[in-house]
Amino acid sequence: MAAAPAPPPPLLASHAAVRAAASRVAAYRPIRVAGDDHPPQVAALRRGDWVKLICGASFEDAADVRNLSLVYTLAGVDCIDCAADASVVSAVNEGIDVAASIVPSVQRPWVMVSVNDDCRDLHFRKAEFDPEECPPDCSKPCEKVCPADAISLKRVIVRGEHAQSDPVSDKLEGGVIIQRCYGCGRCLSVCPYDRIRAMSYVRDPATTAELLIRSDVDAIEIHTTGKGTGMFNTLWNSLGESVSNVKLVAVSLPNAGKSTIDFMNAIYTIMQSRAEGYNLWQLDGRPMSGDIGRGATRETVSFAVDLTSLPDRPPGFYQLAGGTNLHTVDYLKKAGLFKARTLPGTTTSEKIGSQEALIGGIAYGGYARKIVGRVLHKMPSQVGCMRIENHPGYLLEALQEALSLVGPVKGYPDLPK
Ligand code: SF4
Ligand code: SF4
């Protein structure tokens, strides 16, 4: 078992403004669908206002994960999705605990771990290079393009043993901060010397199974590439009975065109063997691109439009991801799918499964991390200063950023600007 998280620090009197904003979120109780006795997270999926924070399947910077989890818990997300790593899971739970110590009535989000069945999934890779192979005068575009500040390079002077006579040269030191790299791949394409490699990996099923029996893990997400059910089946069997411990099993998949629906139905058949909780399909439009710009969200919305028009899609909730950002709600509204229970232009009642909304909600990753990360990076970086609750001004600013994303999905009324 992982070590118990550190106790939350004593609350500061100046958290009053944070408490006021977050208490209004916690007090917001949307109207429940008649007969809905599901957990609040599932009620949100049924209404179509579920929000998930994606910390990143490969993002393992525990300090940032903890602070992100704290802020987005206060903002009222339903689920926090993180790397399937014991220390990262503990960091998420510590962030949630601190949020609950600030606003005791806050809803505790489900904690989800993300794994893959195939090393070809882009979320499960790390960039790697040897800075000694880089020309010392490189302008370091890799460092500039990285959205995670995961590359740090410094040009240093190298002197020979005999300082007077040996020539002076220089070189680059540093490289990829592995815990922060989440595999977006942007550095790979900008390196003018082709020095960066992508190292792919598959999460160990035995480690994942251990995580799933932890009481502070509620859900698993399996990323699959849609290139065949064999690897999914192998992973599913390796996870064994551990999957019956979680409340929700999500499958994240890309749009593979016409074959997608058959693939999903085959996966659903496999999962029926042991999954006892709810199931969710994550429609991964344009992976890891939400922070790039407005149009990044188009692919996931068009994936949703394609799937919701198909009557033979498998049961379960459907949620967007991959390119989601501040514009996703608008795109969903234009497609007639925001909190919609019937297809645009029809009166056909949604008949599959227990859900009401055709699209259960939205998962935010890179964009969510970017807007709160801007605040986190303003904090002093000395040891002991990385806890955002020790900086109530920054915490309030970060919460307002988070609410600007979560609020439009949830429909919170009268939040402070
Ligand atoms: S793959 Fe993405 S996150 Fe990783 S170092 Fe490169 S740019 Fe940064
Ligand atoms: S862009 Fe390429 S060569 Fe330049 S510092 Fe980065 S990895 Fe090295």
Short mmCIF file of C-alpha atoms and ligand atoms in Angstrom, two decimals:
data_model
loop_
_atom_site.label_atom_id
_atom_site.label_comp_id
_atom_site.label_asym_id
_atom_site.label_seq_id
_atom_site.Cartn_x
_atom_site.Cartn_y
_atom_site.Cartn_z
CA MET A 1 0.00 0.00 0.00
CA ALA A 2 1.12 3.56 -0.61
CA ALA A 3 2.17 5.72 2.31
CA ALA A 4 -0.63 7.73 3.90
CA PRO A 5 -0.78 11.27 2.52
CA ALA A 6 0.59 14.05 4.69
CA PRO A 7 -2.04 15.73 6.88
CA PRO A 8 -3.43 18.93 5.40
CA PRO A 9 -1.91 22.13 6.75
CA PRO A 10 -3.87 24.37 9.12
CA LEU A 11 -6.24 26.61 7.24
CA LEU A 12 -5.45 30.24 6.86
CA ALA A 13 -7.94 32.93 7.79
CA SER A 14 -7.43 34.47 4.37
CA HIS A 15 -9.08 31.49 2.70
CA ALA A 16 -12.38 33.30 3.24
CA ALA A 17 -12.76 34.35 -0.41
CA VAL A 18 -11.85 30.86 -1.61
CA ARG A 19 -14.35 29.35 0.80
CA ALA A 20 -17.04 31.75 -0.34
CA ALA A 21 -16.59 30.85 -4.03
CA ALA A 22 -16.19 27.11 -3.49
CA SER A 23 -19.05 26.94 -0.97
CA ARG A 24 -21.38 28.31 -3.62
CA VAL A 25 -20.23 25.54 -5.94
CA ALA A 26 -20.72 22.92 -3.22
CA ALA A 27 -24.17 24.31 -2.40
CA TYR A 28 -25.26 24.11 -6.03
CA ARG A 29 -27.59 21.14 -6.29
CA PRO A 30 -28.93 20.61 -9.79
CA ILE A 31 -32.38 19.15 -10.21
CA ARG A 32 -32.17 15.39 -10.17
CA VAL A 33 -33.69 13.32 -12.94
CA ALA A 34 -36.81 11.63 -11.55
CA GLY A 35 -36.02 8.28 -9.97
CA ASP A 36 -32.29 8.99 -9.97
CA ASP A 37 -30.73 7.32 -6.95
CA HIS A 38 -27.30 7.03 -8.55
CA PRO A 39 -24.13 8.51 -7.03
CA PRO A 40 -23.75 12.24 -7.79
CA GLN A 41 -21.08 11.53 -10.39
CA VAL A 42 -23.44 9.26 -12.30
CA ALA A 43 -26.31 11.71 -11.88
CA ALA A 44 -24.03 14.24 -13.60
CA LEU A 45 -23.43 11.81 -16.48
CA ARG A 46 -27.16 11.29 -16.80
CA ARG A 47 -27.79 15.03 -16.96
CA GLY A 48 -24.87 15.62 -19.34
CA ASP A 49 -22.89 17.88 -17.01
CA TRP A 50 -20.14 15.51 -15.87
CA VAL A 51 -16.70 17.11 -15.87
CA LYS A 52 -13.45 15.19 -15.59
CA LEU A 53 -10.03 16.68 -15.01
CA ILE A 54 -7.33 14.79 -16.88
CA CYS A 55 -4.02 15.19 -15.06
CA GLY A 56 -2.36 13.19 -17.84
CA ALA A 57 -1.85 9.45 -18.24
CA SER A 58 1.92 10.02 -18.24
CA PHE A 59 2.13 13.21 -16.18
CA GLU A 60 3.73 12.27 -12.87
CA ASP A 61 4.77 15.54 -11.24
CA ALA A 62 3.17 14.88 -7.85
CA ALA A 63 3.32 18.51 -6.67
CA ASP A 64 1.43 19.82 -9.71
CA VAL A 65 -1.01 16.89 -9.69
CA ARG A 66 -1.81 17.59 -6.03
CA ASN A 67 -2.44 21.29 -6.62
CA LEU A 68 -4.47 20.71 -9.77
CA SER A 69 -6.60 18.16 -7.92
CA LEU A 70 -7.17 20.57 -5.04
CA VAL A 71 -8.24 23.43 -7.31
CA TYR A 72 -10.51 21.37 -9.58
CA THR A 73 -12.12 19.60 -6.62
CA LEU A 74 -13.10 23.02 -5.29
CA ALA A 75 -14.42 23.85 -8.77
CA GLY A 76 -16.71 20.82 -8.58
CA VAL A 77 -15.35 18.28 -11.05
CA ASP A 78 -16.83 14.78 -10.88
CA CYS A 79 -13.69 12.82 -11.57
CA ILE A 80 -9.92 13.24 -11.62
CA ASP A 81 -8.05 11.04 -14.05
CA CYS A 82 -4.36 10.45 -13.39
CA ALA A 83 -1.39 8.24 -14.16
CA ALA A 84 -1.62 4.69 -12.82
CA ASP A 85 1.16 5.25 -10.34
CA ALA A 86 0.85 4.91 -6.57
CA SER A 87 2.52 8.21 -5.72
CA VAL A 88 0.42 10.10 -8.28
CA VAL A 89 -2.79 8.55 -6.93
CA SER A 90 -1.74 9.62 -3.43
CA ALA A 91 -1.07 13.14 -4.70
CA VAL A 92 -4.57 13.34 -6.20
CA ASN A 93 -6.14 12.16 -2.97
CA GLU A 94 -4.08 14.58 -0.92
CA GLY A 95 -5.30 17.45 -3.10
CA ILE A 96 -8.90 16.30 -2.64
CA ASP A 97 -8.40 16.00 1.14
CA VAL A 98 -7.06 19.54 1.38
CA ALA A 99 -9.98 20.84 -0.72
CA ALA A 100 -12.38 19.10 1.68
CA SER A 101 -10.60 20.65 4.65
CA ILE A 102 -11.21 24.10 3.14
CA VAL A 103 -14.82 23.46 2.13
CA PRO A 104 -16.15 20.40 4.02
CA SER A 105 -19.30 20.20 1.90
CA VAL A 106 -17.36 19.85 -1.35
CA GLN A 107 -18.22 16.79 -3.46
CA ARG A 108 -15.36 14.30 -3.47
CA PRO A 109 -14.56 13.49 -7.14
CA TRP A 110 -13.94 9.94 -8.24
CA VAL A 111 -10.28 9.09 -8.75
CA MET A 112 -9.56 7.31 -12.03
CA VAL A 113 -6.32 5.69 -13.16
CA SER A 114 -5.44 5.55 -16.86
CA VAL A 115 -3.73 2.59 -18.47
CA ASN A 116 -3.15 1.32 -22.00
CA ASP A 117 -3.44 -1.98 -23.80
CA ASP A 118 -1.08 -1.01 -26.63
CA CYS A 119 2.21 0.89 -26.64
CA ARG A 120 1.07 2.70 -29.82
CA ASP A 121 -1.26 4.91 -27.77
CA LEU A 122 0.31 8.38 -27.81
CA HIS A 123 -0.59 9.13 -24.20
CA PHE A 124 1.90 6.56 -23.00
CA ARG A 125 5.26 7.78 -24.16
CA LYS A 126 8.05 10.04 -23.01
CA ALA A 127 10.44 12.20 -24.99
CA GLU A 128 14.14 11.51 -24.51
CA PHE A 129 17.41 12.93 -25.76
CA ASP A 130 21.00 13.31 -24.69
CA PRO A 131 21.83 17.03 -24.40
CA GLU A 132 25.47 16.26 -25.07
CA GLU A 133 24.43 15.33 -28.61
CA CYS A 134 22.86 18.76 -29.15
CA PRO A 135 24.81 21.58 -30.79
CA PRO A 136 25.57 23.99 -27.90
CA ASP A 137 24.35 26.95 -29.96
CA CYS A 138 20.96 25.38 -30.72
CA SER A 139 18.18 27.91 -30.10
CA LYS A 140 16.36 25.17 -28.12
CA PRO A 141 12.95 25.23 -29.82
CA CYS A 142 12.14 22.02 -27.97
CA GLU A 143 12.21 23.87 -24.66
CA LYS A 144 10.02 26.68 -26.00
CA VAL A 145 7.35 24.44 -27.55
CA CYS A 146 6.87 22.12 -24.59
CA PRO A 147 3.46 22.83 -22.99
CA ALA A 148 4.46 21.06 -19.77
CA ASP A 149 7.74 22.86 -19.10
CA ALA A 150 9.23 19.40 -19.26
CA ILE A 151 12.45 20.40 -21.00
CA SER A 152 15.11 22.36 -19.20
CA LEU A 153 18.45 23.11 -20.83
CA LYS A 154 21.38 25.23 -19.80
CA ARG A 155 24.45 26.14 -21.82
CA VAL A 156 27.59 25.63 -19.73
CA ILE A 157 31.25 26.40 -20.30
CA VAL A 158 33.56 23.40 -20.17
CA ARG A 159 37.21 23.94 -19.26
CA GLY A 160 39.95 21.36 -19.58
CA GLU A 161 42.02 20.14 -16.66
CA HIS A 162 44.70 22.71 -17.41
CA ALA A 163 42.76 25.91 -17.28
CA GLN A 164 45.55 27.97 -18.75
CA SER A 165 46.37 25.88 -21.81
CA ASP A 166 43.27 23.68 -22.59
CA PRO A 167 40.73 25.14 -24.98
CA VAL A 168 37.38 26.30 -23.61
CA SER A 169 34.25 24.74 -25.11
CA ASP A 170 30.59 24.72 -24.25
CA LYS A 171 27.75 22.23 -24.15
CA LEU A 172 24.11 21.87 -23.14
CA GLU A 173 23.13 20.30 -19.82
CA GLY A 174 19.72 19.16 -18.61
CA GLY A 175 17.13 17.51 -20.85
CA VAL A 176 13.65 16.10 -20.38
CA ILE A 177 12.13 16.17 -16.88
CA ILE A 178 10.62 12.74 -17.18
CA GLN A 179 7.88 13.18 -14.56
CA ARG A 180 6.51 16.22 -16.41
CA CYS A 181 6.62 14.86 -19.97
CA TYR A 182 3.20 13.59 -21.01
CA GLY A 183 4.09 12.56 -24.51
CA CYS A 184 2.41 15.26 -26.61
CA GLY A 185 5.16 14.94 -29.20
CA ARG A 186 5.48 18.63 -30.04
CA CYS A 187 9.21 18.69 -29.29
CA LEU A 188 9.83 15.80 -31.69
CA SER A 189 8.75 17.75 -34.71
CA VAL A 190 10.54 21.01 -33.90
CA CYS A 191 14.04 19.66 -33.27
CA PRO A 192 16.11 20.77 -36.28
CA TYR A 193 18.71 18.07 -35.60
CA ASP A 194 16.35 15.15 -35.07
CA ARG A 195 17.82 14.40 -31.65
CA ILE A 196 14.61 13.55 -29.77
CA ARG A 197 13.15 10.07 -29.53
CA ALA A 198 9.76 8.98 -28.19
CA MET A 199 9.92 6.09 -25.73
CA SER A 200 6.60 4.25 -25.55
CA TYR A 201 5.54 1.97 -22.73
CA VAL A 202 2.61 -0.07 -21.45
CA ARG A 203 1.46 0.20 -17.84
CA ASP A 204 2.08 -2.99 -15.91
CA PRO A 205 -1.28 -4.78 -15.34
CA ALA A 206 -0.13 -6.21 -11.99
CA THR A 207 0.62 -2.72 -10.67
CA THR A 208 -2.70 -1.50 -12.01
CA ALA A 209 -4.56 -4.37 -10.33
CA GLU A 210 -2.96 -3.36 -7.00
CA LEU A 211 -4.15 0.20 -7.49
CA LEU A 212 -7.70 -0.88 -8.25
CA ILE A 213 -8.10 -2.52 -4.85
CA ARG A 214 -7.14 0.69 -3.06
CA SER A 215 -10.10 2.33 -1.38
CA ASP A 216 -9.08 5.71 -2.82
CA VAL A 217 -9.31 4.59 -6.45
CA ASP A 218 -12.81 4.63 -7.93
CA ALA A 219 -12.40 4.09 -11.65
CA ILE A 220 -10.12 2.85 -14.39
CA GLU A 221 -9.76 4.08 -17.94
CA ILE A 222 -8.32 1.78 -20.56
CA HIS A 223 -6.86 3.51 -23.61
CA THR A 224 -7.11 1.38 -26.69
CA THR A 225 -6.05 2.24 -30.22
CA GLY A 226 -8.99 0.61 -31.97
CA LYS A 227 -6.62 -1.62 -33.94
CA GLY A 228 -8.02 -4.93 -32.75
CA THR A 229 -9.50 -6.43 -29.61
CA GLY A 230 -6.69 -8.89 -28.88
CA MET A 231 -4.60 -6.57 -26.73
CA PHE A 232 -7.66 -5.27 -24.89
CA ASN A 233 -8.69 -8.82 -24.15
CA THR A 234 -5.21 -9.66 -22.86
CA LEU A 235 -5.13 -6.65 -20.56
CA TRP A 236 -8.68 -7.29 -19.36
CA ASN A 237 -7.78 -10.85 -18.42
CA SER A 238 -4.58 -9.70 -16.72
CA LEU A 239 -6.51 -7.28 -14.55
CA GLY A 240 -8.67 -10.18 -13.38
CA GLU A 241 -11.13 -9.59 -10.57
CA SER A 242 -9.55 -6.24 -9.66
CA VAL A 243 -11.88 -4.47 -12.12
CA SER A 244 -14.88 -5.48 -10.05
CA ASN A 245 -13.58 -3.21 -7.25
CA VAL A 246 -14.11 0.00 -9.18
CA LYS A 247 -17.32 1.92 -9.69
CA LEU A 248 -16.68 2.80 -13.31
CA VAL A 249 -14.72 1.38 -16.23
CA ALA A 250 -13.98 3.81 -19.03
CA VAL A 251 -12.61 3.00 -22.45
CA SER A 252 -10.83 5.76 -24.34
CA LEU A 253 -10.63 5.32 -28.08
CA PRO A 254 -9.99 7.26 -31.27
CA ASN A 255 -12.40 7.62 -34.17
CA ALA A 256 -11.46 4.79 -36.51
CA GLY A 257 -14.30 5.49 -38.93
CA LYS A 258 -16.83 2.84 -39.89
CA SER A 259 -15.11 0.08 -37.93
CA THR A 260 -15.39 2.00 -34.64
CA ILE A 261 -18.84 0.82 -33.70
CA ASP A 262 -18.08 -2.87 -34.29
CA PHE A 263 -14.90 -2.48 -32.30
CA MET A 264 -16.77 -0.87 -29.40
CA ASN A 265 -19.38 -3.60 -29.37
CA ALA A 266 -16.66 -6.25 -29.31
CA ILE A 267 -14.94 -4.47 -26.41
CA TYR A 268 -18.25 -4.22 -24.59
CA THR A 269 -18.75 -7.97 -24.92
CA ILE A 270 -15.32 -8.58 -23.41
CA MET A 271 -16.00 -6.23 -20.52
CA GLN A 272 -19.31 -7.82 -19.69
CA SER A 273 -17.39 -10.77 -18.25
CA ARG A 274 -16.37 -8.96 -15.07
CA ALA A 275 -17.25 -5.26 -14.95
CA GLU A 276 -19.87 -4.68 -12.28
CA GLY A 277 -20.03 -0.89 -12.24
CA TYR A 278 -20.92 1.75 -14.78
CA ASN A 279 -19.20 2.08 -18.11
CA LEU A 280 -18.12 5.10 -20.05
CA TRP A 281 -16.81 5.65 -23.56
CA GLN A 282 -14.27 8.43 -23.91
CA LEU A 283 -14.33 9.80 -27.44
CA ASP A 284 -10.75 10.90 -27.97
CA GLY A 285 -10.91 13.38 -30.83
CA ARG A 286 -7.52 15.02 -31.23
CA PRO A 287 -5.34 13.76 -28.38
CA MET A 288 -3.49 16.21 -26.15
CA SER A 289 -4.34 19.30 -28.18
CA GLY A 290 -6.93 21.27 -26.19
CA ASP A 291 -4.41 23.97 -25.31
CA ILE A 292 -3.54 24.61 -28.96
CA GLY A 293 -6.59 26.59 -29.95
CA ARG A 294 -10.29 26.88 -30.60
CA GLY A 295 -10.52 24.43 -33.51
CA ALA A 296 -8.85 21.57 -31.64
CA THR A 297 -12.23 20.62 -30.21
CA ARG A 298 -13.86 19.97 -33.62
CA GLU A 299 -12.75 16.35 -33.93
CA THR A 300 -14.18 15.13 -30.65
CA VAL A 301 -17.50 16.87 -31.31
CA SER A 302 -17.71 15.38 -34.78
CA PHE A 303 -16.86 11.96 -33.28
CA ALA A 304 -19.81 12.48 -30.92
CA VAL A 305 -22.09 13.49 -33.80
CA ASP A 306 -21.13 10.33 -35.72
CA LEU A 307 -21.66 7.96 -32.82
CA THR A 308 -24.87 9.37 -31.41
CA SER A 309 -26.54 8.92 -34.79
CA LEU A 310 -25.88 5.16 -34.68
CA PRO A 311 -28.59 3.10 -33.00
CA ASP A 312 -26.34 0.07 -32.57
CA ARG A 313 -23.76 1.75 -30.38
CA PRO A 314 -23.00 -0.10 -27.14
CA PRO A 315 -24.61 0.82 -23.82
CA GLY A 316 -22.83 3.20 -21.47
CA PHE A 317 -22.17 6.87 -21.02
CA TYR A 318 -20.37 8.89 -23.66
CA GLN A 319 -17.89 11.66 -22.88
CA LEU A 320 -15.70 13.94 -24.96
CA ALA A 321 -11.92 14.32 -24.68
CA GLY A 322 -8.97 15.08 -26.93
CA GLY A 323 -8.88 18.73 -27.96
CA THR A 324 -11.46 19.88 -25.42
CA ASN A 325 -11.18 23.46 -24.25
CA LEU A 326 -13.17 26.60 -23.49
CA HIS A 327 -14.95 26.31 -26.87
CA THR A 328 -16.18 22.73 -26.53
CA VAL A 329 -19.52 23.62 -24.95
CA ASP A 330 -20.26 26.04 -27.83
CA TYR A 331 -19.39 23.41 -30.43
CA LEU A 332 -21.57 20.86 -28.63
CA LYS A 333 -24.44 23.35 -28.52
CA LYS A 334 -24.11 24.03 -32.26
CA ALA A 335 -24.25 20.27 -32.87
CA GLY A 336 -27.42 20.10 -30.74
CA LEU A 337 -25.75 17.69 -28.31
CA PHE A 338 -25.15 19.76 -25.18
CA LYS A 339 -27.18 18.03 -22.46
CA ALA A 340 -29.46 16.76 -25.23
CA ARG A 341 -31.55 13.66 -24.66
CA THR A 342 -32.73 13.27 -28.22
CA LEU A 343 -30.92 13.65 -31.49
CA PRO A 344 -31.20 17.08 -33.10
CA GLY A 345 -34.19 17.21 -35.40
CA THR A 346 -35.80 14.07 -34.04
CA THR A 347 -38.12 13.17 -31.21
CA THR A 348 -36.74 9.69 -30.83
CA SER A 349 -36.20 9.00 -27.16
CA GLU A 350 -32.79 7.82 -26.11
CA LYS A 351 -33.39 4.18 -25.33
CA ILE A 352 -30.03 2.64 -24.57
CA GLY A 353 -28.81 2.04 -21.04
CA SER A 354 -29.69 4.04 -17.98
CA GLN A 355 -28.36 7.39 -19.09
CA GLU A 356 -30.49 10.29 -20.14
CA ALA A 357 -28.15 12.66 -21.96
CA LEU A 358 -26.69 11.45 -25.25
CA ILE A 359 -23.34 12.93 -24.24
CA GLY A 360 -22.64 12.58 -20.53
CA GLY A 361 -20.01 15.27 -20.26
CA ILE A 362 -16.56 16.55 -21.05
CA ALA A 363 -13.04 15.70 -19.92
CA TYR A 364 -10.52 18.52 -19.91
CA GLY A 365 -6.78 17.86 -20.01
CA GLY A 366 -4.12 20.11 -21.50
CA TYR A 367 -6.34 23.18 -21.50
CA ALA A 368 -7.37 22.66 -17.86
CA ARG A 369 -3.76 22.23 -16.83
CA LYS A 370 -2.66 25.25 -18.84
CA ILE A 371 -5.06 27.78 -17.31
CA VAL A 372 -4.39 26.69 -13.73
CA GLY A 373 -0.72 25.97 -14.46
CA ARG A 374 -0.21 29.64 -15.32
CA VAL A 375 -1.12 30.44 -11.72
CA LEU A 376 0.87 27.57 -10.22
CA HIS A 377 3.98 28.76 -12.00
CA LYS A 378 3.74 32.16 -10.35
CA MET A 379 4.17 30.60 -6.91
CA PRO A 380 7.57 30.68 -5.24
CA SER A 381 9.44 27.47 -6.04
CA GLN A 382 11.31 26.96 -2.77
CA VAL A 383 10.71 23.75 -0.83
CA GLY A 384 7.54 24.05 1.21
CA CYS A 385 6.08 26.80 -0.99
CA MET A 386 4.55 24.50 -3.59
CA ARG A 387 1.31 23.97 -1.68
CA ILE A 388 -1.18 26.30 -3.27
CA GLU A 389 -3.31 26.46 -0.13
CA ASN A 390 -0.42 28.30 1.51
CA HIS A 391 -1.01 31.11 -1.02
CA PRO A 392 -4.71 31.99 -0.74
CA GLY A 393 -4.43 34.73 -3.36
CA TYR A 394 -3.09 32.30 -5.94
CA LEU A 395 -5.58 29.66 -4.86
CA LEU A 396 -8.46 32.06 -5.47
CA GLU A 397 -7.03 33.03 -8.86
CA ALA A 398 -6.58 29.37 -9.82
CA LEU A 399 -10.10 28.55 -8.67
CA GLN A 400 -11.54 31.34 -10.81
CA GLU A 401 -9.66 29.93 -13.82
CA ALA A 402 -10.99 26.44 -13.10
CA LEU A 403 -14.53 27.74 -12.68
CA SER A 404 -14.32 29.46 -16.07
CA LEU A 405 -14.02 25.97 -17.58
CA VAL A 406 -16.16 23.85 -15.27
CA GLY A 407 -18.90 26.45 -14.74
CA PRO A 408 -20.32 26.52 -18.30
CA VAL A 409 -20.77 22.73 -18.26
CA LYS A 410 -22.25 22.60 -14.79
CA GLY A 411 -24.37 25.72 -15.25
CA TYR A 412 -23.37 27.26 -11.92
CA PRO A 413 -25.33 30.43 -11.27
CA ASP A 414 -23.88 33.71 -10.04
CA LEU A 415 -20.25 32.84 -9.62
CA PRO A 416 -17.75 35.62 -8.96
CA LYS A 417 -15.95 36.79 -12.07
S1 SF4 B 1 6.66 15.18 -25.63
FE1 SF4 B 1 5.51 17.07 -25.15
S2 SF4 B 1 5.47 17.12 -22.92
FE2 SF4 B 1 7.10 15.69 -23.51
S3 SF4 B 1 8.93 16.92 -23.53
FE3 SF4 B 1 8.14 16.87 -25.63
S4 SF4 B 1 6.88 18.71 -25.81
FE4 SF4 B 1 7.22 18.34 -23.62
S1 SF4 B 2 15.90 21.35 -30.40
FE1 SF4 B 2 16.96 19.38 -30.61
S2 SF4 B 2 19.12 19.88 -30.82
FE2 SF4 B 2 18.09 21.71 -30.06
S3 SF4 B 2 18.33 21.58 -27.84
FE3 SF4 B 2 16.36 20.63 -28.34
S4 SF4 B 2 16.83 18.46 -28.58
FE4 SF4 B 2 18.76 19.54 -28.67
#
